[in-house]
Amino acid sequence: MPEGHSVHRIALQFARHFVGHEIAVSSPQGRFEVGAAELDGRTMTDARASGKQLFLEFSSDRWLRVHLGMYGAWDFVIEDSLASIGAPRRLRIAESERLGNAIEHFPPEPVGQVRVRLLTTTAVADLRGPTACEVLSPAEVDSVIAALGPDPQLDPSPEAEQRFVSAVLKKQTPIGLLLMDQSVIGGIGNVYRAELLFRAQLNPHTPGKVVPAEVLRAIWRDWAHLLADGVSTGQMLTMTNLDDEALARAIANRDDRHWVYHRAGVPCRVCGTPIVMEIAASRKLYYCQFCQQ
Ligand SMILES: [Zn+2]
């Protein structure tokens, strides 16, 4: 499942290459024919993300809302460079292919089950396997975004921070689950959840209502920082103060990027205690029982 930084990066691709252009919209697979016909020929006027959802605005008050879910992915072909952001495997393919895998014809033939294709004279975006893909009115977009937890990349205001803090303090639910609850805070997935809790030295089982407000404010600001970094680099690099050698290792290898994520049974980088892995809400949760009390 893509985490928030990927969805913001997809919004940036649309902002760079599609906003301001008239878009030919189609559904090669056929499952989005009605929506595609409604959007076809309109100009894209805005592209933004909130949490894990993407919102593309078209002329005359029409929006396309997309949630990739576990398996969805966007593929972009911009002129002759190929870039894909979405499911992790595709992201890796994209990062290498972006270095110079040319395509012979533009636009390329749709490959596989393409739910929607957005096409300009120089750019094409193909969407496969989303959990949500629908046309909305501005009022409907407002109500979807209002029901989502705040996303510091979209809204870094003190009010957004306060919404997050208040939502957590109302709940008995463990903080480790609340951080993944998209109605509490936007965009955090399994990797960022584990790493934010380690960085806050907070036990994932702590009930939301007993976490000190200043710790929640620090988590919000840390998330804003990590998210902005992920949006600009495309990587979830969650360890800080790395020397040059450690930084090079981290950029080259996912296993050298994180404090606790995906490190079950491996000694904690700080205290040496083996990292614990538990299943929480059917997702793997990693933490250090010594550092996070
Ligand atoms: Zn530790």
Short mmCIF file of C-alpha atoms and ligand atoms in Angstrom, two decimals:
data_model
loop_
_atom_site.label_atom_id
_atom_site.label_comp_id
_atom_site.label_asym_id
_atom_site.label_seq_id
_atom_site.Cartn_x
_atom_site.Cartn_y
_atom_site.Cartn_z
CA MET A 1 0.00 0.00 0.00
CA PRO A 2 1.51 3.37 -0.97
CA GLU A 3 2.06 5.72 1.96
CA GLY A 4 1.19 9.42 1.87
CA HIS A 5 4.42 10.63 0.29
CA SER A 6 3.77 8.50 -2.85
CA VAL A 7 0.29 9.94 -3.32
CA HIS A 8 1.61 13.51 -2.99
CA ARG A 9 4.29 12.66 -5.57
CA ILE A 10 1.59 11.42 -7.94
CA ALA A 11 -0.29 14.72 -7.42
CA LEU A 12 2.94 16.56 -8.29
CA GLN A 13 3.29 14.58 -11.53
CA PHE A 14 -0.23 15.64 -12.48
CA ALA A 15 0.45 19.26 -11.47
CA ARG A 16 3.60 19.33 -13.63
CA HIS A 17 2.39 17.53 -16.73
CA PHE A 18 -1.43 17.63 -16.86
CA VAL A 19 -2.79 20.72 -15.08
CA GLY A 20 -3.61 23.41 -17.65
CA HIS A 21 -4.04 20.85 -20.43
CA GLU A 22 -7.14 19.52 -22.11
CA ILE A 23 -7.37 15.82 -21.22
CA ALA A 24 -8.62 12.95 -23.35
CA VAL A 25 -10.16 10.60 -20.77
CA SER A 26 -10.98 6.98 -21.56
CA SER A 27 -11.46 3.64 -19.84
CA PRO A 28 -9.60 1.05 -21.94
CA GLN A 29 -10.82 -1.71 -19.60
CA GLY A 30 -14.40 -0.41 -19.79
CA ARG A 31 -15.22 -0.33 -16.07
CA PHE A 32 -15.11 3.48 -15.91
CA GLU A 33 -16.78 4.32 -19.24
CA VAL A 34 -19.49 6.60 -17.85
CA GLY A 35 -17.09 8.60 -15.66
CA ALA A 36 -14.56 8.84 -18.48
CA ALA A 37 -17.18 10.20 -20.88
CA GLU A 38 -18.14 12.84 -18.32
CA LEU A 39 -14.54 14.08 -17.96
CA ASP A 40 -13.36 13.65 -21.55
CA GLY A 41 -12.23 16.88 -23.21
CA ARG A 42 -12.19 18.96 -20.03
CA THR A 43 -9.11 20.85 -18.84
CA MET A 44 -7.40 19.66 -15.66
CA THR A 45 -7.29 22.62 -13.28
CA ASP A 46 -5.84 21.24 -10.02
CA ALA A 47 -4.21 18.13 -8.56
CA ARG A 48 -3.89 17.50 -4.85
CA ALA A 49 -3.65 14.71 -2.32
CA SER A 50 -5.12 14.32 1.15
CA GLY A 51 -3.80 11.35 3.06
CA LYS A 52 -3.85 8.41 0.67
CA GLN A 53 -6.45 9.89 -1.68
CA LEU A 54 -5.87 11.81 -4.89
CA PHE A 55 -8.18 14.55 -6.16
CA LEU A 56 -7.93 15.84 -9.73
CA GLU A 57 -10.02 18.87 -10.62
CA PHE A 58 -11.40 19.38 -14.11
CA SER A 59 -13.05 22.42 -15.69
CA SER A 60 -16.75 23.09 -15.00
CA ASP A 61 -16.70 21.71 -11.45
CA ARG A 62 -15.86 18.07 -11.89
CA TRP A 63 -13.37 16.10 -9.78
CA LEU A 64 -11.85 12.66 -10.14
CA ARG A 65 -11.22 10.96 -6.79
CA VAL A 66 -8.82 7.99 -6.72
CA HIS A 67 -7.75 5.73 -3.85
CA LEU A 68 -5.12 3.19 -4.88
CA GLY A 69 -5.79 0.77 -2.00
CA MET A 70 -3.45 -2.22 -1.67
CA TYR A 71 -2.86 -2.97 -5.34
CA GLY A 72 -3.59 0.12 -7.38
CA ALA A 73 -0.91 1.99 -9.32
CA TRP A 74 -0.50 4.87 -11.73
CA ASP A 75 1.87 4.57 -14.66
CA PHE A 76 3.08 7.74 -16.28
CA VAL A 77 4.68 8.14 -19.66
CA ILE A 78 5.89 11.68 -20.08
CA GLU A 79 7.21 12.29 -23.58
CA ASP A 80 9.69 9.44 -23.81
CA SER A 81 10.46 8.71 -20.18
CA LEU A 82 8.58 6.10 -18.23
CA ALA A 83 7.76 6.65 -14.56
CA SER A 84 5.49 4.70 -12.28
CA ILE A 85 4.48 5.46 -8.74
CA GLY A 86 2.16 3.29 -6.69
CA ALA A 87 2.55 -0.28 -5.52
CA PRO A 88 6.10 -0.68 -4.19
CA ARG A 89 7.23 -3.09 -6.93
CA ARG A 90 6.21 -0.61 -9.61
CA LEU A 91 7.98 2.18 -7.83
CA ARG A 92 11.26 0.25 -7.96
CA ILE A 93 10.75 -0.51 -11.63
CA ALA A 94 10.08 3.15 -12.25
CA GLU A 95 13.15 4.36 -10.40
CA SER A 96 15.39 2.30 -12.67
CA GLU A 97 13.40 2.76 -15.87
CA ARG A 98 13.25 6.49 -15.40
CA LEU A 99 16.97 6.49 -16.16
CA GLY A 100 16.32 6.07 -19.84
CA ASN A 101 13.95 3.39 -21.01
CA ALA A 102 12.53 4.95 -24.15
CA ILE A 103 9.18 3.97 -25.64
CA GLU A 104 8.74 3.69 -29.37
CA HIS A 105 5.28 5.12 -29.89
CA PHE A 106 3.32 7.83 -28.11
CA PRO A 107 0.86 7.20 -26.70
CA PRO A 108 1.79 3.59 -25.91
CA GLU A 109 -0.93 0.95 -26.17
CA PRO A 110 -2.70 0.39 -22.83
CA VAL A 111 -1.29 -2.72 -21.13
CA GLY A 112 -3.45 -4.84 -18.82
CA GLN A 113 -6.56 -3.70 -16.97
CA VAL A 114 -6.39 0.08 -17.36
CA ARG A 115 -9.38 1.54 -15.49
CA VAL A 116 -8.75 5.07 -16.68
CA ARG A 117 -6.34 6.68 -19.10
CA LEU A 118 -5.65 10.42 -18.97
CA LEU A 119 -3.94 11.70 -22.10
CA THR A 120 -2.50 15.01 -23.30
CA THR A 121 -0.39 15.57 -26.41
CA THR A 122 2.80 14.81 -24.43
CA ALA A 123 1.78 12.83 -21.35
CA VAL A 124 -0.27 9.79 -20.47
CA ALA A 125 -1.28 8.40 -17.09
CA ASP A 126 -2.78 4.91 -16.79
CA LEU A 127 -4.55 3.80 -13.61
CA ARG A 128 -4.83 0.10 -12.74
CA GLY A 129 -6.43 -1.68 -9.80
CA PRO A 130 -7.69 1.19 -7.61
CA THR A 131 -10.16 0.64 -4.75
CA ALA A 132 -11.90 3.92 -5.59
CA CYS A 133 -12.18 5.83 -8.85
CA GLU A 134 -15.16 8.15 -9.19
CA VAL A 135 -16.33 11.53 -10.48
CA LEU A 136 -17.47 13.95 -7.75
CA SER A 137 -18.93 17.44 -7.45
CA PRO A 138 -17.05 20.12 -5.47
CA ALA A 139 -19.44 19.67 -2.52
CA GLU A 140 -18.84 15.92 -2.52
CA VAL A 141 -15.06 16.49 -2.53
CA ASP A 142 -15.40 18.87 0.42
CA SER A 143 -17.31 16.29 2.42
CA VAL A 144 -14.82 13.49 1.63
CA ILE A 145 -11.89 15.70 2.70
CA ALA A 146 -13.72 16.89 5.83
CA ALA A 147 -14.15 13.26 6.93
CA LEU A 148 -10.44 12.55 6.47
CA GLY A 149 -7.90 13.17 9.19
CA PRO A 150 -5.63 16.18 8.61
CA ASP A 151 -2.65 15.83 6.28
CA PRO A 152 0.23 18.18 7.18
CA GLN A 153 1.39 18.37 3.56
CA LEU A 154 -2.03 19.65 2.47
CA ASP A 155 -2.77 21.69 5.60
CA PRO A 156 0.13 22.50 7.95
CA SER A 157 -1.95 24.95 10.03
CA PRO A 158 -2.11 24.95 13.87
CA GLU A 159 -5.82 24.11 13.51
CA ALA A 160 -4.96 20.91 11.64
CA GLU A 161 -2.44 19.97 14.34
CA GLN A 162 -5.09 20.59 16.99
CA ARG A 163 -7.63 18.42 15.13
CA PHE A 164 -5.16 15.52 15.25
CA VAL A 165 -4.33 16.02 18.94
CA SER A 166 -8.01 16.29 19.94
CA ALA A 167 -8.98 13.21 17.91
CA VAL A 168 -6.32 11.06 19.62
CA LEU A 169 -7.08 12.33 23.13
CA LYS A 170 -10.72 11.24 22.77
CA LYS A 171 -9.85 7.59 22.20
CA GLN A 172 -8.96 4.60 24.29
CA THR A 173 -7.61 2.92 21.13
CA PRO A 174 -3.82 2.26 21.14
CA ILE A 175 -1.76 5.01 19.49
CA GLY A 176 -0.24 2.38 17.17
CA LEU A 177 -3.68 1.88 15.60
CA LEU A 178 -4.74 5.54 15.71
CA LEU A 179 -1.76 6.63 13.61
CA MET A 180 -2.94 4.30 10.82
CA ASP A 181 -6.58 5.46 11.12
CA GLN A 182 -7.12 7.74 8.11
CA SER A 183 -9.91 9.58 9.92
CA VAL A 184 -7.43 10.60 12.65
CA ILE A 185 -4.37 11.60 10.60
CA GLY A 186 -3.73 11.36 6.86
CA GLY A 187 -1.19 9.33 4.94
CA ILE A 188 0.62 7.22 7.55
CA GLY A 189 1.13 3.58 6.56
CA ASN A 190 2.96 0.69 8.14
CA VAL A 191 6.51 1.97 7.67
CA TYR A 192 5.96 5.52 8.88
CA ARG A 193 3.78 4.30 11.78
CA ALA A 194 6.57 2.12 13.21
CA GLU A 195 9.23 4.75 12.67
CA LEU A 196 7.25 7.70 14.08
CA LEU A 197 6.54 5.74 17.27
CA PHE A 198 10.20 4.79 17.66
CA ARG A 199 11.29 8.39 17.08
CA ALA A 200 8.79 9.48 19.74
CA GLN A 201 9.98 6.69 22.09
CA LEU A 202 6.35 5.76 22.53
CA ASN A 203 4.94 2.27 23.11
CA PRO A 204 2.42 1.45 20.35
CA HIS A 205 -0.01 -0.01 22.91
CA THR A 206 -0.38 3.29 24.80
CA PRO A 207 -4.07 4.32 24.74
CA GLY A 208 -4.54 7.54 22.77
CA LYS A 209 -6.15 9.39 25.66
CA VAL A 210 -3.11 8.99 27.95
CA VAL A 211 -0.48 10.16 25.46
CA PRO A 212 0.66 13.63 26.61
CA ALA A 213 -0.55 16.38 24.26
CA GLU A 214 3.00 17.67 23.79
CA VAL A 215 4.08 14.21 22.60
CA LEU A 216 1.21 14.22 20.07
CA ARG A 217 2.23 17.67 18.86
CA ALA A 218 5.79 16.42 18.42
CA ILE A 219 4.51 13.40 16.43
CA TRP A 220 2.43 15.69 14.18
CA ARG A 221 5.47 17.89 13.48
CA ASP A 222 7.71 14.88 12.97
CA TRP A 223 5.20 13.46 10.49
CA ALA A 224 5.08 16.80 8.66
CA HIS A 225 8.89 16.70 8.43
CA LEU A 226 9.17 13.04 7.34
CA LEU A 227 6.34 13.43 4.84
CA ALA A 228 7.87 16.53 3.22
CA ASP A 229 11.19 14.69 3.02
CA GLY A 230 9.51 11.62 1.46
CA VAL A 231 7.70 13.81 -1.08
CA SER A 232 10.94 15.46 -2.18
CA THR A 233 13.15 12.34 -2.23
CA GLY A 234 10.66 9.56 -3.02
CA GLN A 235 12.14 7.49 -0.19
CA MET A 236 11.03 6.75 3.35
CA LEU A 237 14.35 7.50 5.00
CA THR A 238 13.46 7.72 8.68
CA MET A 239 16.85 7.66 10.40
CA THR A 240 18.50 10.98 11.16
CA ASN A 241 22.07 12.15 11.76
CA LEU A 242 23.58 9.54 9.46
CA ASP A 243 27.24 9.90 8.52
CA ASP A 244 28.12 9.83 4.80
CA GLU A 245 28.72 6.09 4.75
CA ALA A 246 25.46 5.26 6.55
CA LEU A 247 23.54 7.66 4.32
CA ALA A 248 24.92 5.98 1.18
CA ARG A 249 23.92 2.56 2.58
CA ALA A 250 20.44 3.84 3.41
CA ILE A 251 19.89 5.26 -0.07
CA ALA A 252 21.07 2.01 -1.67
CA ASN A 253 19.23 -0.45 0.57
CA ARG A 254 15.79 -0.37 2.18
CA ASP A 255 17.00 -2.44 5.13
CA ASP A 256 19.41 0.34 6.12
CA ARG A 257 16.76 3.07 6.17
CA HIS A 258 14.74 2.39 9.27
CA TRP A 259 15.04 2.23 13.07
CA VAL A 260 12.64 -0.67 13.63
CA TYR A 261 10.51 -1.36 10.53
CA HIS A 262 11.14 -4.83 9.09
CA ARG A 263 13.78 -5.57 11.75
CA ALA A 264 12.04 -8.31 13.78
CA GLY A 265 14.55 -10.12 16.00
CA VAL A 266 17.41 -7.82 14.95
CA PRO A 267 19.16 -5.86 17.74
CA CYS A 268 17.79 -2.32 18.24
CA ARG A 269 20.17 0.21 16.68
CA VAL A 270 20.11 2.20 19.94
CA CYS A 271 19.95 -0.29 22.84
CA GLY A 272 20.58 -3.74 21.33
CA THR A 273 17.28 -5.28 22.48
CA PRO A 274 15.81 -7.51 19.72
CA ILE A 275 13.04 -5.67 17.85
CA VAL A 276 9.59 -7.16 18.44
CA MET A 277 7.08 -7.86 15.66
CA GLU A 278 3.39 -8.26 16.50
CA ILE A 279 0.30 -8.42 14.32
CA ALA A 280 -2.00 -5.47 15.08
CA ALA A 281 -5.20 -4.96 13.05
CA SER A 282 -3.77 -7.53 10.58
CA ARG A 283 -0.69 -5.39 9.87
CA LYS A 284 2.84 -6.06 11.15
CA LEU A 285 3.87 -3.76 13.96
CA TYR A 286 7.57 -3.37 14.87
CA TYR A 287 8.95 -1.75 18.01
CA CYS A 288 11.66 -1.80 20.66
CA GLN A 289 10.31 -2.83 24.05
CA PHE A 290 13.19 -1.10 25.83
CA CYS A 291 13.34 2.24 23.98
CA GLN A 292 9.56 2.57 23.62
CA GLN A 293 8.03 2.35 27.09
ZN ZN B 1 15.96 0.00 21.71
#
